[in-house]
C-alpha angles and dihedrals in degrees: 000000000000119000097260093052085050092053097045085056095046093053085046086064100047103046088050101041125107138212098232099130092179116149125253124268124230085200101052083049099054097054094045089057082049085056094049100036086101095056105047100111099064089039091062084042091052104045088043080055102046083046086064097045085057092053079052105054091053089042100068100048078053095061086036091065090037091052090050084049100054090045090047086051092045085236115170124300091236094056092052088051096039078062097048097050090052085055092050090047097053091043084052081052097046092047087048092042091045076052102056091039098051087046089047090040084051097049093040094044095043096043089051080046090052098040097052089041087058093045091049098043088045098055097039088054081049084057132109123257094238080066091071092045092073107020120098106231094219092054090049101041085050092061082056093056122013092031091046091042094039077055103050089054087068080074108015094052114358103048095044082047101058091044098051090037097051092044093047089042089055104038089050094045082051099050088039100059093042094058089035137357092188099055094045092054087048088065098039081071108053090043083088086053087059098037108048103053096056084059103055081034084050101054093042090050088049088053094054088045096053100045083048093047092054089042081053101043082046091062099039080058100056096046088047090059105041092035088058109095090245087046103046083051093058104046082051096055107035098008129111112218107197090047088051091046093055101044088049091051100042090062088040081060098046099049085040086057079041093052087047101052091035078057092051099040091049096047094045095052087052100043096051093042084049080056093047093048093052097040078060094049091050088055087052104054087032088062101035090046087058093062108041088055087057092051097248091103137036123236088237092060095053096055092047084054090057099046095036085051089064089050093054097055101054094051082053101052092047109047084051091072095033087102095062090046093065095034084056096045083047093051089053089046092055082039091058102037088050090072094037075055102060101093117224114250087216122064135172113224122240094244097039114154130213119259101266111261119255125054129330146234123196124212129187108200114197095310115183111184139180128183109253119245131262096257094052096057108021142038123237093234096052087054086044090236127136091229130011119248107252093193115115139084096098113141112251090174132048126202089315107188130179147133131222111188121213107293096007116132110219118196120220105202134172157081115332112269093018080122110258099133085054094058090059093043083073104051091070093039096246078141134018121233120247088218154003116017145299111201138187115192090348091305122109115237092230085065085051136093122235096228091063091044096057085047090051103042132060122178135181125201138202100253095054092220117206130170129246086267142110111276098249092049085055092044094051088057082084095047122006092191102048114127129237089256089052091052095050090043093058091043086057092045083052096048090240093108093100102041094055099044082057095066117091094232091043106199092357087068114133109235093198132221113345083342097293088139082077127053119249106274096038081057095050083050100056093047088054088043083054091057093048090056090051091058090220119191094211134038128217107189109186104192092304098172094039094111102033128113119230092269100042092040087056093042079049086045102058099042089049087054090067086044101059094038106126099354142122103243138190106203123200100184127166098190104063095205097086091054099054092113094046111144086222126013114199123193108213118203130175084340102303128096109252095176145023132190156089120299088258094045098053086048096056095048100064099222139120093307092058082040090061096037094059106037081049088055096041089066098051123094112259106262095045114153086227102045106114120242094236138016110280085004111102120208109255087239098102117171120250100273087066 
């Protein structure tokens, strides 16, 4: 490695160094040897290879000066090319061996990358909704890249690095001292001159990467919001362009002064550390070749001191920073295992048992509930806080009973946040109850596996939400194995057929981004031609048709009607009017049910139910299709959920 490349690297280290000075964990490191216990054999391989690399690197000053010597001493030609040959045969073995260890590094540092990918992504995907709540998504999807990269270089880099460094550093120091003491201890000494100021440039230089980098993440920000489709709405309708445009600029300036100086720091610190380097070598060979010229040393020598002084440097400088490499890789490992350590709210019980086949009742059983807090089911620096809110725990929902038969429709109605959603939210385990039972079938879902649950349960919500992925990719999430018949058959039965078989790529169409490539109520069809391809058992409908105009809500309505044929359904409406035929309408307030009923028989009552109907209907144009006859007498046009 020459000086300026040294330097370079020294200058990398420090920049990037910290000052966390925590000890370290026995624990930490336990589980990190758990991680790499697969993968011990090539890691003993690695580090006997990079050992030999290291042999390599002192052998061949060593030839050099031996080469100078036989030349000096007119020894025979063959002898100067049988040296050279060996040269040129070791520096054939170093290239094969850099080779091998940086295969073997590859392969060590990308399969840790892939194992603690695969953990991460498997037990996020274990976690609660009410994670992802409050969880940022770039906070979390950066533990899944930079942590577990930051991670794999404690092998791939770091621990191939100490071993190398500490046998060539040795090795050197060893070989140094035998041909000249003197020598070796003058550049003992300039090695602070080219240690110390990495340390006071690197600090600066940390400073002006870290003010870039949140400039930078400011600006990513920013573009991530106004180039989504809601955002780019927005910022058309209510935005001011030329404001947007000079903020934006501004901090494009600023990072573009922090990248020059960064340039200039960086260049003159190299620069004066590549000086310092070659005034050293001219001492060297100044002083050696001062003795050698007095007999008391040999050419060769001279010239081994030099290359083996170049040597020295790079395993020092190294090693110096050896201990914020590790610190670094430890803090991504805790990183990492902080979020392994979070422990899912929802677990599936080792002897867990499918949903019985036929149809299905479902029962709520004095259920009470309240949403967990903050510091059960996230982590304060996923949600980038300095402390977790520990506020939580407080009941939403109060002894809710009730029982759907096989086949039976139940209505969910009432004021917003009076915690309907919530109720259905139970029903697929997205959240536990705090007491009393939720049952499918008789059997508790806690008793059940998830596999058969997602078979079971189908739900639709209000938003439709689709990936950024073709339609057919979005349709075969219900059902991986359906056939291209099947796919088209549920479009028909959602009244999306046509419309698909209009676009030029068919089923291979791209949705876009959260499905705003489709209007509102194609969107909402597509998600309900998604649960007829799933088959469910049982429908949650969670206010399906809320943000639908008149067209698209009867397009919606015919196709749920398909949907809920047969089934067992849990129904959240806020127009009343598509609920009319429930078998059972419950009004839902502050989380308990205040009435139960038929449509006729709320009505009738004169309570909250009949409340909400009227003051819903007072609101309407005369001549609406769902404005009742007569006062308290609905018009037998009930839409097709009822």
């Amino acid at each position: 490695m020459s000086m300026e490349v040294t330097a370079w690297h020294s200058l990398y280290q420090a920049t990037h160094a910290n000052d966390d000075r925590r000890p370290f964990s026995r624990a930490t490191l336990r589980r990190i040897g758990a991680f790499a216990r697969p993968h011990r054999r090539p890691l003993l391989l690695f580090i006997a290879l990079s050992t030999v690399v290291a042999v390599t690197a002192v052998a061949t000053p060593l030839l050099a000066g031996r080469v100078v010597n036989a030349i000096d001493r007119h020894a025979h030609q063959s002898t100067v090319l049988g040296l050279a040959g060996l040269i040129a045969a070791i520096a054939v073995a170093e290239a094969a061996l850099g080779l091998l260890t940086r295969r073997l590094s590859a392969n060590i540092g990308e399969g840790l990358i892939l194992d603690l990918r695969t953990a991460v992504f498997d037990h996020v995907q274990r976690m609660p909704v009410a994670f992802f709540t409050r969880t940022r998504t770039g906070a979390l999807v950066s533990r899944l890249n930079n942590d577990v990269i930051g991670a794999q270089r404690a092998f791939s880099d770091t621990l191939s690095g100490v071993v190398s460094n500490a046998v060539t550093l040795l090795l050197t120091f060893v070989v140094m001292v035998g041909i000249s003491w003197r020598i070796t201890l003058l550049a003992l000494v300039i090695l602070p001159v080219f240690l110390l100021p990495a340390r006071r440039v690197g600090r600066r230089l940390a400073g002006l990467r870290r003010e870039a980098a949140a400039h930078n993440a400011a600006m990513g920000t920013r573009m991530t919001e106004r180039f989504s489709a809601p955002g780019a709405t927005l910022v058309k309708l209510f935005g001011r362009p030329a404001e947007e445009s000079a903020e934006f600029a501004a901090r494009a300036r600023r990072v573009r002064d922090i990248g020059v100086r960064t340039a200039m720091v960086q260049v003159s610190f190299v620069t004066a550390l590549t000086l310092v380097s070659a005034l050293a070598l001219a001492l060297v060979y100044g002083l050696g070749g001062y003795y050698a010229l007095r007999g008391s040393l040999d050419p060769g020598a001279v010239v081994s001191l030099a290359l083996l002084l170049t040597r020295l440097y790079a395993p020092l400088t190294a090693l110096a920073g050896a201990r914020v490499e590790v610190m670094s890789a430890l803090v991504s490992f805790e990183r990492v295992f902080e979020v392994l350590d979070l422990k899912p709210l929802i677990t599936e019980k080792p002897d867990a048992r499918r949903v019985p086949d036929g149809p299905v009742s479902v029962e709520f059983d004095h259920v009470d509930f309240g949403y967990p807090s903050a510091d059960k089911v996230s982590l304060a620096s996923l949600e980038e806080v300095a402390q977790l809110d520990t506020r939580g725990g407080v009941q939403v929902l109060h002894q809710v009973s009730f029982r759907a038969e096989p086949g039976q429709m139940v209505a969910l109605v009432g004021s917003s946040g009076a915690g309907k959603s919530t109720i259905a939210q139970l029903l697929p385990r997205l959240y536990d109850t705090d007491a009393g039972a939720v049952r499918m079938s008789g059997v508790d879902v806690r008793d059940l596996t998830a596999a058969s649950l997602r078979e079971t349960l189908g739900m639709v919500t209000q938003d439709g939400h689709l990936f950024h992925d073709t339609i057919r990719a979005n349709l075969l999430l219900a059902r991986p194995g359906a056939t291209e018949d099947e796919l088209w058959e549920v479009l028909r039965r959602a009244r999306l057929d046509g419309l698909i078989a209009s676009l030029a790529d068919g089923l291979d169409t791209v949705v876009g981004e959260r499905g705003y490539r489709l209007s509102g109520g194609e969107r909402q069809r597509l998600t309900i031609a998604r649960l007829l391809l799933a088959r469910p058992r049982v429908v949650i409908l969670d206010e399906a048709t809320a943000h639908l105009d008149s067209t698209s809500e009867a397009a919606v309505q015919e196709a749920l009607a398909e949907a809920l044929d047969g089934r067992t359904a849990v129904v959240i409406a806020h127009r009343l009017s598509t609920v009319r035929a429930a078998d059972l309408i419950l009004v839902v307030e502050d989380g308990r049910i205040v009435e139960r009923g038929t449509h006729h028989a709320l009505l009738a009552a004169e309570g909250r139910y009949a409340e909400l109907y009227r003051t819903q209907f007072e609101t309407q144009e005369p001549g609406d299709p769902d404005e009742p006859d007569e006062p308290g007498e609905p018009r037998e046009t009930a839409g097709v959920l009822g």
